[in-house]
Amino acid sequence: MQVSVRRLALCPLGVSRFSGHIGGALLSPVAGLLSTRLRTLFSETGVWEKDYKTETRRRVEEWWHPRIMAQWQNDALEESSNRKKFYVLSMFPYPSGRLHMGHVRVYTISDTIGHFQRMRGHQVLNPMGWDAFGLPAENAAIERGLDPEEWTKSNIQSMREQLDSLGLCFNWDREVTTCLPDYYRWTQYLFIKLFEAGLAYQKEAVVNWDPVDQTVLADEQVDENGLSWRSGALVEQKLLTQWFIKTTNYAKPLLDALADLPEWYGVKAMQANWIGECTGCYFDFKLKVNGEETGETLSAYSSSPETVFGAAYLAVLPSHRLLHGRSAVRSALEKAFQPGKDSLTEVTAQNLLTGHEVPLVISHREAFDGYLDTVIGIPDCSEEDLSVARALNLRWTTVLKSDEDGRQTLINSDEFSGLTRERAFDSITQKASEQKIGGHLTSSKLRDWLISRQRYWGTPIPVVHCGSCGPVAVPEEDLPVTLPKLPSLKGKGASPLEAAHDWVNCKCPRCKGPARRETDTMDTFVDSAWYYFRYTDPHNPDRPFERHLADHWLPVDVYIGGKEHAVMHLYYARFLCHFCKDQGLVAHREPFRKLLVQGLIKGQTFKLADSGRYLKREEIDFTDKEPVVHGGGRVEVTWEKMSKSKHNGLDPQEVVQQYGLDTVRLYTLYAAPPEQDILWNVKTDALPGVLRWQSRIWQLVTKLRGARQLGDVPSPSLLKKKELALAKKIWENKNYAIQEVTSHFTEDFLFNAAISRLMGLTNTLSSATVRVVQHSVEFEEALAALVLMTAPMAPHLTSELWAGLCQVRNPLSRLLQQGGAVLQQFWPTVDPEYLEAPDFVELSVLINNKACGTVAVPLQVSKDCERVQQLIVESPFGRKLLGDRSIKRAILSPRTALINFLIDE
């Protein structure tokens, strides 16, 4: 008999969402974990423990952890592609070797959403990979004499084991690693597509140079104090030939597309602010000296492109690259330059759209609007431009004519003459963009994406430089251009790849003459700009991804990550998706539908008030009200992002060991809304609160199991009127909780509010009498719904609770008879009759703020204060309580079914 009971407890199967069987690996005990101790867990023995103690929690998680992981993988293989898809994606981590609590928070959120959506019957994709190129690996290799590839792979293995130990269910069969050739081959392929489209180009530029990491930084990687985002060094300015991607060509489409996206926790505004108002565009000019072409092309910005035929000059700043680099016009510019004055030069610029030639002027100004360094001077549009043109005795053509009604039309503008300014704006910019000589609307504050990095550990740029052909893209069939092995890395000065002579020297793919490979590598933001595509088809050897697979899964339904990536990474990822759409690679223009931005987990931080040195807790005396350093010294106490250097970090595995997997998951979800920071403090109410709540749910299952063993066969007909009323209240609370929690899981992701609502349902169930527990189907179904709705957040605890519920004696609900693991169940839905509008509403009646009873009033008049007052006054209830007393005022609540009569005492 004992054997059969145990078999039932182990395998409560039956009808579930998945038709396949649960494999042996899911059911076999974890080797070494269970053999040396007494087996008392219900899932092992069929004997239910009354209380959820620390030891019980440990055994529950030991038992269910491998089974949940195996079930996820098993179900993923069996999921039908005709289900509605759901793509939940958390930003992939850099493989530093150790997880931190921020990782735990973001991946708990994605894991919760993944379980929830699978319970709703969706085909779920929740992948994981590694943003594996970058400076830390190279710096570690330099400092420790290691191979950055081996260091990175070792870290990946360590972090993957840590993620598994946290019970996080990812689609590991879709894992991507950006530093592997089978991934960066396709990063290079996409770069070549950009190059062929004229969007990847090389130019000399003043760049941000990190003197510590010895590399170029994008503008976005320099903070407001001029410090490097990674090393913290004061950034220097340096002139280098660099690779850029012309993201400015997509500024207006990227800005306009934001309107079609749902609210992104303020990130849409950040994106819009980053892009700026796209009211102008660039035009391309060819530079000449004494009438002879120099081979130099210059892009200049105009905020009034419709008046470009009226240009009088081009103006550059004194800091412009043409005055400081290897430009063919540098000597002519230096000869004419007069600091502090507008300097007319002998260099002229021919507009490739209009054919007009105008002089180049070095401006007296130190800066133009935004980040512009080259502008078109058009006197018809600007008093300042008019003043400069007159002062330098320049000639120009008037291109605007004003009608009597104030409307302006174009003149002297070739085929655009006669058009209104508005129509000319569209026509001129369209023609320029069609001829690929400018015209793409952008702002004065946005610059092209600088992707060159003078480092080794990054994706090689697939270009060779030929003396005859110039820069030539590596043919697709020769990809990937793999990184050569280097005997050592110094990390100083030029790119380390310069030292790989056999690798650098090659043949030109076009003319077969001698050539040199590009020795810069790509910024890691290029790798992460398309990884969400690769997850849809991660093992494809022939292309980055099959279009039908990308079109099936995209857009990502929920994208989860830190707010620190709200500008750069999101902008680049959106840009690349827009580009891929234009290339016919995908159907969708935007990669992400909903964005869930999560805040930091901050630790209590102590530092010396005098020096700012961070202190360890053991250095501090906490005996007085204010902490002081042992031996004296004032201490500043703050909350800061967790960091080893600040001695305020936590090892996730130690926290899990102390409190348990489900407790840590529930705490990170409950302590604050996702977008807010969590101040990690175990003394606050959040941690004890979730610990108590888990025990209370366990007690409810214990209560039901105990009530059903009292001997009587459960029968709802035995319930009395008061007990039926309580059962109805339970039913209403259950449906309300399902409605609210489902909304939080799908709309606003306020998991803390969802947990609060489930705690409320727990309170309602805890107040039920033994007879209601024993005889009502409402209690049983509400408890089942409570366990099911908690399951995505606390899968180990609820797996055991569900096993206990499915083996309860004499179940009344079919829900407990169908079997299957808890995460295989369908998400509970609201009962249809709960959604039906009632004919009457029970209205609570207060007299002078004191509750006096309830009255049923017709629904259609329940919001009409005069009609409600009349019905109550004329009812037997009203005549008895109010009689002939004078009613000063009746207040009908707009939110709840309540009316308050204020009367003379």
Tab-separated table of N, CA and C in Angstrom, residues 712-821:
chain	number	residue	atom	x	y	z
A	712	ASP	N	-16.695	13.132	7.106
A	712	ASP	CA	-17.870	13.402	6.279
A	712	ASP	C	-17.459	13.605	4.824
A	713	VAL	N	-18.265	13.092	3.911
A	713	VAL	CA	-18.061	13.366	2.492
A	713	VAL	C	-18.472	14.809	2.255
A	714	PRO	N	-17.632	15.612	1.607
A	714	PRO	CA	-17.973	17.029	1.418
A	714	PRO	C	-19.245	17.200	0.596
A	715	SER	N	-20.100	18.085	1.063
A	715	SER	CA	-21.369	18.321	0.379
A	715	SER	C	-21.763	19.780	0.552
A	716	PRO	N	-21.716	20.582	-0.528
A	716	PRO	CA	-22.092	21.998	-0.434
A	716	PRO	C	-23.506	22.212	0.101
A	717	SER	N	-24.371	21.229	-0.048
A	717	SER	CA	-25.753	21.389	0.415
A	717	SER	C	-25.848	21.464	1.935
A	718	LEU	N	-24.793	21.063	2.641
A	718	LEU	CA	-24.804	21.095	4.106
A	718	LEU	C	-24.490	22.488	4.665
A	719	LEU	N	-24.059	23.400	3.797
A	719	LEU	CA	-23.674	24.732	4.265
A	719	LEU	C	-24.908	25.564	4.616
A	720	LYS	N	-24.800	26.295	5.710
A	720	LYS	CA	-25.880	27.178	6.148
A	720	LYS	C	-25.767	28.535	5.462
A	721	LYS	N	-26.782	29.376	5.681
A	721	LYS	CA	-26.864	30.649	4.966
A	721	LYS	C	-25.619	31.501	5.167
A	722	LYS	N	-25.157	31.628	6.402
A	722	LYS	CA	-23.979	32.441	6.688
A	722	LYS	C	-22.738	31.854	6.028
A	723	GLU	N	-22.650	30.526	6.007
A	723	GLU	CA	-21.508	29.856	5.390
A	723	GLU	C	-21.554	30.004	3.863
A	724	LEU	N	-22.769	29.983	3.314
A	724	LEU	CA	-22.904	30.203	1.866
A	724	LEU	C	-22.486	31.617	1.495
A	725	ALA	N	-22.799	32.573	2.348
A	725	ALA	CA	-22.398	33.964	2.103
A	725	ALA	C	-20.880	34.097	2.112
A	726	LEU	N	-20.240	33.380	3.052
A	726	LEU	CA	-18.776	33.400	3.108
A	726	LEU	C	-18.181	32.730	1.869
A	727	ALA	N	-18.801	31.638	1.433
A	727	ALA	CA	-18.336	30.953	0.223
A	727	ALA	C	-18.453	31.871	-0.992
A	728	LYS	N	-19.555	32.648	-1.047
A	728	LYS	CA	-19.720	33.582	-2.162
A	728	LYS	C	-18.650	34.672	-2.113
A	729	LYS	N	-18.331	35.143	-0.913
A	729	LYS	CA	-17.283	36.154	-0.767
A	729	LYS	C	-15.940	35.607	-1.261
A	730	ILE	N	-15.661	34.353	-0.919
A	730	ILE	CA	-14.426	33.711	-1.392
A	730	ILE	C	-14.423	33.663	-2.918
A	731	TRP	N	-15.570	33.289	-3.501
A	731	TRP	CA	-15.696	33.207	-4.958
A	731	TRP	C	-15.460	34.570	-5.595
A	732	GLU	N	-16.027	35.603	-5.029
A	732	GLU	CA	-15.852	36.952	-5.568
A	732	GLU	C	-14.395	37.403	-5.448
A	733	ASN	N	-13.789	37.144	-4.293
A	733	ASN	CA	-12.382	37.525	-4.105
A	733	ASN	C	-11.460	36.774	-5.045
A	734	LYS	N	-11.774	35.498	-5.279
A	734	LYS	CA	-10.982	34.706	-6.223
A	734	LYS	C	-11.025	35.339	-7.610
A	735	ASN	N	-12.222	35.642	-8.076
A	735	ASN	CA	-12.359	36.209	-9.418
A	735	ASN	C	-11.720	37.587	-9.520
A	736	TYR	N	-11.883	38.391	-8.476
A	736	TYR	CA	-11.256	39.711	-8.467
A	736	TYR	C	-9.733	39.578	-8.524
A	737	ALA	N	-9.192	38.631	-7.752
A	737	ALA	CA	-7.741	38.411	-7.746
A	737	ALA	C	-7.257	37.961	-9.115
A	738	ILE	N	-7.989	37.042	-9.757
A	738	ILE	CA	-7.600	36.575	-11.094
A	738	ILE	C	-7.575	37.741	-12.065
A	739	GLN	N	-8.596	38.578	-11.996
A	739	GLN	CA	-8.695	39.741	-12.885
A	739	GLN	C	-7.513	40.692	-12.672
A	740	GLU	N	-7.236	41.011	-11.418
A	740	GLU	CA	-6.188	41.978	-11.098
A	740	GLU	C	-4.788	41.433	-11.390
A	741	VAL	N	-4.523	40.216	-10.946
A	741	VAL	CA	-3.185	39.634	-11.115
A	741	VAL	C	-2.882	39.436	-12.593
A	742	THR	N	-3.849	38.969	-13.359
A	742	THR	CA	-3.638	38.798	-14.800
A	742	THR	C	-3.317	40.129	-15.451
A	743	SER	N	-4.013	41.178	-15.038
A	743	SER	CA	-3.746	42.510	-15.577
A	743	SER	C	-2.323	42.967	-15.234
A	744	HIS	N	-1.906	42.743	-13.994
A	744	HIS	CA	-0.546	43.131	-13.600
A	744	HIS	C	0.503	42.341	-14.380
A	745	PHE	N	0.240	41.090	-14.657
A	745	PHE	CA	1.204	40.254	-15.374
A	745	PHE	C	1.275	40.594	-16.863
A	746	THR	N	0.236	41.213	-17.400
A	746	THR	CA	0.199	41.459	-18.836
A	746	THR	C	0.343	42.932	-19.203
A	747	GLU	N	-0.091	43.831	-18.320
A	747	GLU	CA	-0.148	45.238	-18.696
A	747	GLU	C	0.976	46.067	-18.070
A	748	ASP	N	0.993	46.152	-16.729
A	748	ASP	CA	1.926	47.089	-16.096
A	748	ASP	C	3.100	46.410	-15.387
A	749	PHE	N	3.084	45.081	-15.303
A	749	PHE	CA	4.168	44.301	-14.680
A	749	PHE	C	4.457	44.724	-13.238
A	750	LEU	N	3.409	45.148	-12.552
A	750	LEU	CA	3.554	45.488	-11.131
A	750	LEU	C	3.408	44.206	-10.314
A	751	PHE	N	4.481	43.442	-10.285
A	751	PHE	CA	4.430	42.154	-9.580
A	751	PHE	C	4.230	42.363	-8.082
A	752	ASN	N	4.718	43.485	-7.562
A	752	ASN	CA	4.500	43.768	-6.138
A	752	ASN	C	3.006	43.926	-5.856
A	753	ALA	N	2.278	44.577	-6.760
A	753	ALA	CA	0.830	44.727	-6.584
A	753	ALA	C	0.123	43.382	-6.759
A	754	ALA	N	0.630	42.548	-7.688
A	754	ALA	CA	0.042	41.215	-7.878
A	754	ALA	C	0.190	40.379	-6.605
A	755	ILE	N	1.377	40.436	-5.996
A	755	ILE	CA	1.609	39.688	-4.761
A	755	ILE	C	0.705	40.222	-3.642
A	756	SER	N	0.550	41.524	-3.566
A	756	SER	CA	-0.343	42.110	-2.554
A	756	SER	C	-1.768	41.598	-2.727
A	757	ARG	N	-2.229	41.506	-3.970
A	757	ARG	CA	-3.573	41.007	-4.224
A	757	ARG	C	-3.685	39.541	-3.821
A	758	LEU	N	-2.650	38.750	-4.086
A	758	LEU	CA	-2.667	37.334	-3.696
A	758	LEU	C	-2.614	37.196	-2.173
A	759	MET	N	-1.908	38.095	-1.524
A	759	MET	CA	-1.909	38.087	-0.055
A	759	MET	C	-3.317	38.381	0.465
A	760	GLY	N	-4.023	39.288	-0.218
A	760	GLY	CA	-5.406	39.573	0.168
A	760	GLY	C	-6.303	38.363	0.025
A	761	LEU	N	-6.130	37.621	-1.063
A	761	LEU	CA	-6.907	36.391	-1.246
A	761	LEU	C	-6.545	35.367	-0.169
A	762	THR	N	-5.267	35.332	0.206
A	762	THR	CA	-4.822	34.435	1.285
A	762	THR	C	-5.536	34.793	2.589
A	763	ASN	N	-5.667	36.068	2.865
A	763	ASN	CA	-6.376	36.510	4.079
A	763	ASN	C	-7.824	36.036	4.076
A	764	THR	N	-8.476	36.189	2.924
A	764	THR	CA	-9.874	35.760	2.816
A	764	THR	C	-10.008	34.268	3.075
A	765	LEU	N	-9.133	33.487	2.479
A	765	LEU	CA	-9.179	32.028	2.659
A	765	LEU	C	-8.858	31.637	4.099
A	766	SER	N	-7.952	32.373	4.717
A	766	SER	CA	-7.570	32.053	6.099
A	766	SER	C	-8.721	32.278	7.076
A	767	SER	N	-9.670	33.142	6.724
A	767	SER	CA	-10.798	33.431	7.620
A	767	SER	C	-11.933	32.418	7.479
A	768	ALA	N	-11.807	31.485	6.534
A	768	ALA	CA	-12.880	30.512	6.305
A	768	ALA	C	-12.987	29.535	7.479
A	769	THR	N	-14.222	29.182	7.835
A	769	THR	CA	-14.453	28.214	8.905
A	769	THR	C	-14.154	26.809	8.402
A	770	VAL	N	-14.014	25.884	9.331
A	770	VAL	CA	-13.716	24.498	8.970
A	770	VAL	C	-14.793	23.924	8.067
A	771	ARG	N	-16.065	24.249	8.347
A	771	ARG	CA	-17.156	23.704	7.538
A	771	ARG	C	-17.127	24.247	6.100
A	772	VAL	N	-16.781	25.519	5.957
A	772	VAL	CA	-16.657	26.088	4.604
A	772	VAL	C	-15.499	25.414	3.866
A	773	VAL	N	-14.401	25.207	4.568
A	773	VAL	CA	-13.254	24.523	3.960
A	773	VAL	C	-13.649	23.103	3.559
A	774	GLN	N	-14.387	22.443	4.446
A	774	GLN	CA	-14.729	21.041	4.223
A	774	GLN	C	-15.749	20.850	3.100
A	775	HIS	N	-16.733	21.738	3.007
A	775	HIS	CA	-17.868	21.466	2.137
A	775	HIS	C	-18.005	22.388	0.918
A	776	SER	N	-17.190	23.443	0.797
A	776	SER	CA	-17.414	24.374	-0.326
A	776	SER	C	-16.424	24.146	-1.457
A	777	VAL	N	-16.942	24.117	-2.659
A	777	VAL	CA	-16.089	24.054	-3.841
A	777	VAL	C	-15.398	25.390	-4.044
A	778	GLU	N	-16.011	26.483	-3.545
A	778	GLU	CA	-15.435	27.817	-3.718
A	778	GLU	C	-14.071	27.921	-3.034
A	779	PHE	N	-13.957	27.380	-1.808
A	779	PHE	CA	-12.670	27.427	-1.106
A	779	PHE	C	-11.627	26.641	-1.884
A	780	GLU	N	-12.012	25.470	-2.313
A	780	GLU	CA	-11.088	24.585	-3.023
A	780	GLU	C	-10.572	25.244	-4.302
A	781	GLU	N	-11.488	25.826	-5.072
A	781	GLU	CA	-11.090	26.439	-6.344
A	781	GLU	C	-10.304	27.728	-6.131
A	782	ALA	N	-10.640	28.466	-5.088
A	782	ALA	CA	-9.895	29.693	-4.799
A	782	ALA	C	-8.475	29.368	-4.344
A	783	LEU	N	-8.330	28.319	-3.542
A	783	LEU	CA	-6.999	27.910	-3.103
A	783	LEU	C	-6.184	27.405	-4.290
A	784	ALA	N	-6.825	26.648	-5.160
A	784	ALA	CA	-6.136	26.178	-6.367
A	784	ALA	C	-5.689	27.360	-7.223
A	785	ALA	N	-6.579	28.358	-7.388
A	785	ALA	CA	-6.232	29.554	-8.173
A	785	ALA	C	-5.086	30.315	-7.531
A	786	LEU	N	-5.094	30.408	-6.186
A	786	LEU	CA	-4.020	31.083	-5.464
A	786	LEU	C	-2.680	30.405	-5.739
A	787	VAL	N	-2.643	29.095	-5.662
A	787	VAL	CA	-1.405	28.349	-5.906
A	787	VAL	C	-0.958	28.517	-7.356
A	788	LEU	N	-1.890	28.442	-8.291
A	788	LEU	CA	-1.550	28.571	-9.714
A	788	LEU	C	-1.008	29.962	-10.028
A	789	MET	N	-1.618	30.991	-9.450
A	789	MET	CA	-1.156	32.360	-9.742
A	789	MET	C	0.174	32.684	-9.065
A	790	THR	N	0.485	31.948	-8.004
A	790	THR	CA	1.778	32.137	-7.337
A	790	THR	C	2.881	31.362	-8.045
A	791	ALA	N	2.499	30.352	-8.815
A	791	ALA	CA	3.467	29.416	-9.404
A	791	ALA	C	4.553	30.082	-10.257
A	792	PRO	N	4.252	31.024	-11.154
A	792	PRO	CA	5.343	31.615	-11.943
A	792	PRO	C	6.391	32.323	-11.101
A	793	MET	N	5.978	32.821	-9.930
A	793	MET	CA	6.896	33.577	-9.072
A	793	MET	C	7.622	32.678	-8.079
A	794	ALA	N	6.960	31.625	-7.608
A	794	ALA	CA	7.548	30.709	-6.607
A	794	ALA	C	7.294	29.271	-7.065
A	795	PRO	N	7.975	28.826	-8.114
A	795	PRO	CA	7.625	27.535	-8.728
A	795	PRO	C	7.915	26.323	-7.852
A	796	HIS	N	8.928	26.380	-6.975
A	796	HIS	CA	9.291	25.204	-6.177
A	796	HIS	C	8.252	24.950	-5.089
A	797	LEU	N	7.944	25.994	-4.332
A	797	LEU	CA	6.929	25.892	-3.290
A	797	LEU	C	5.593	25.438	-3.874
A	798	THR	N	5.156	26.083	-4.953
A	798	THR	CA	3.828	25.778	-5.502
A	798	THR	C	3.780	24.409	-6.162
A	799	SER	N	4.919	23.905	-6.639
A	799	SER	CA	4.942	22.537	-7.179
A	799	SER	C	4.585	21.532	-6.091
A	800	GLU	N	5.135	21.744	-4.894
A	800	GLU	CA	4.831	20.855	-3.774
A	800	GLU	C	3.397	21.066	-3.283
A	801	LEU	N	2.964	22.328	-3.224
A	801	LEU	CA	1.593	22.617	-2.805
A	801	LEU	C	0.589	21.979	-3.769
A	802	TRP	N	0.887	22.056	-5.050
A	802	TRP	CA	-0.019	21.480	-6.052
A	802	TRP	C	-0.077	19.960	-5.922
A	803	ALA	N	1.090	19.362	-5.659
A	803	ALA	CA	1.104	17.911	-5.440
A	803	ALA	C	0.212	17.550	-4.258
A	804	GLY	N	0.269	18.365	-3.185
A	804	GLY	CA	-0.586	18.128	-2.021
A	804	GLY	C	-2.053	18.348	-2.327
A	805	LEU	N	-2.375	19.353	-3.121
A	805	LEU	CA	-3.771	19.628	-3.485
A	805	LEU	C	-4.348	18.520	-4.368
A	806	CYS	N	-3.528	18.046	-5.313
A	806	CYS	CA	-4.028	17.031	-6.250
A	806	CYS	C	-4.286	15.687	-5.565
A	807	GLN	N	-3.757	15.519	-4.361
A	807	GLN	CA	-3.982	14.269	-3.623
A	807	GLN	C	-4.918	14.481	-2.436
A	808	VAL	N	-5.653	15.605	-2.420
A	808	VAL	CA	-6.595	15.839	-1.332
A	808	VAL	C	-7.748	14.834	-1.443
A	809	ARG	N	-8.279	14.436	-0.321
A	809	ARG	CA	-9.348	13.428	-0.310
A	809	ARG	C	-10.673	14.053	-0.759
A	810	ASN	N	-11.417	13.341	-1.559
A	810	ASN	CA	-12.755	13.754	-2.024
A	810	ASN	C	-12.778	15.166	-2.620
A	811	PRO	N	-11.974	15.425	-3.659
A	811	PRO	CA	-11.987	16.772	-4.242
A	811	PRO	C	-13.333	17.081	-4.888
A	812	LEU	N	-13.776	18.316	-4.750
A	812	LEU	CA	-15.025	18.748	-5.362
A	812	LEU	C	-14.796	19.343	-6.753
A	813	SER	N	-13.621	19.916	-6.980
A	813	SER	CA	-13.330	20.608	-8.230
A	813	SER	C	-12.636	19.683	-9.227
A	814	ARG	N	-13.036	19.772	-10.472
A	814	ARG	CA	-12.368	19.003	-11.530
A	814	ARG	C	-10.921	19.452	-11.688
A	815	LEU	N	-10.649	20.693	-11.291
A	815	LEU	CA	-9.311	21.249	-11.419
A	815	LEU	C	-8.265	20.395	-10.696
A	816	LEU	N	-8.668	19.847	-9.527
A	816	LEU	CA	-7.718	19.053	-8.743
A	816	LEU	C	-7.699	17.597	-9.173
A	817	GLN	N	-8.538	17.238	-10.114
A	817	GLN	CA	-8.607	15.849	-10.554
A	817	GLN	C	-7.874	15.612	-11.872
A	818	GLN	N	-7.460	16.723	-12.546
A	818	GLN	CA	-6.863	16.528	-13.864
A	818	GLN	C	-5.364	16.250	-13.802
A	819	GLY	N	-4.729	16.531	-12.659
A	819	GLY	CA	-3.330	16.172	-12.494
A	819	GLY	C	-2.386	17.061	-13.288
A	820	GLY	N	-1.138	16.607	-13.404
A	820	GLY	CA	-0.110	17.383	-14.081
A	820	GLY	C	0.614	18.296	-13.112
A	821	ALA	N	1.857	18.681	-13.473
A	821	ALA	CA	2.638	19.594	-12.634
A	821	ALA	C	2.001	20.978	-12.633
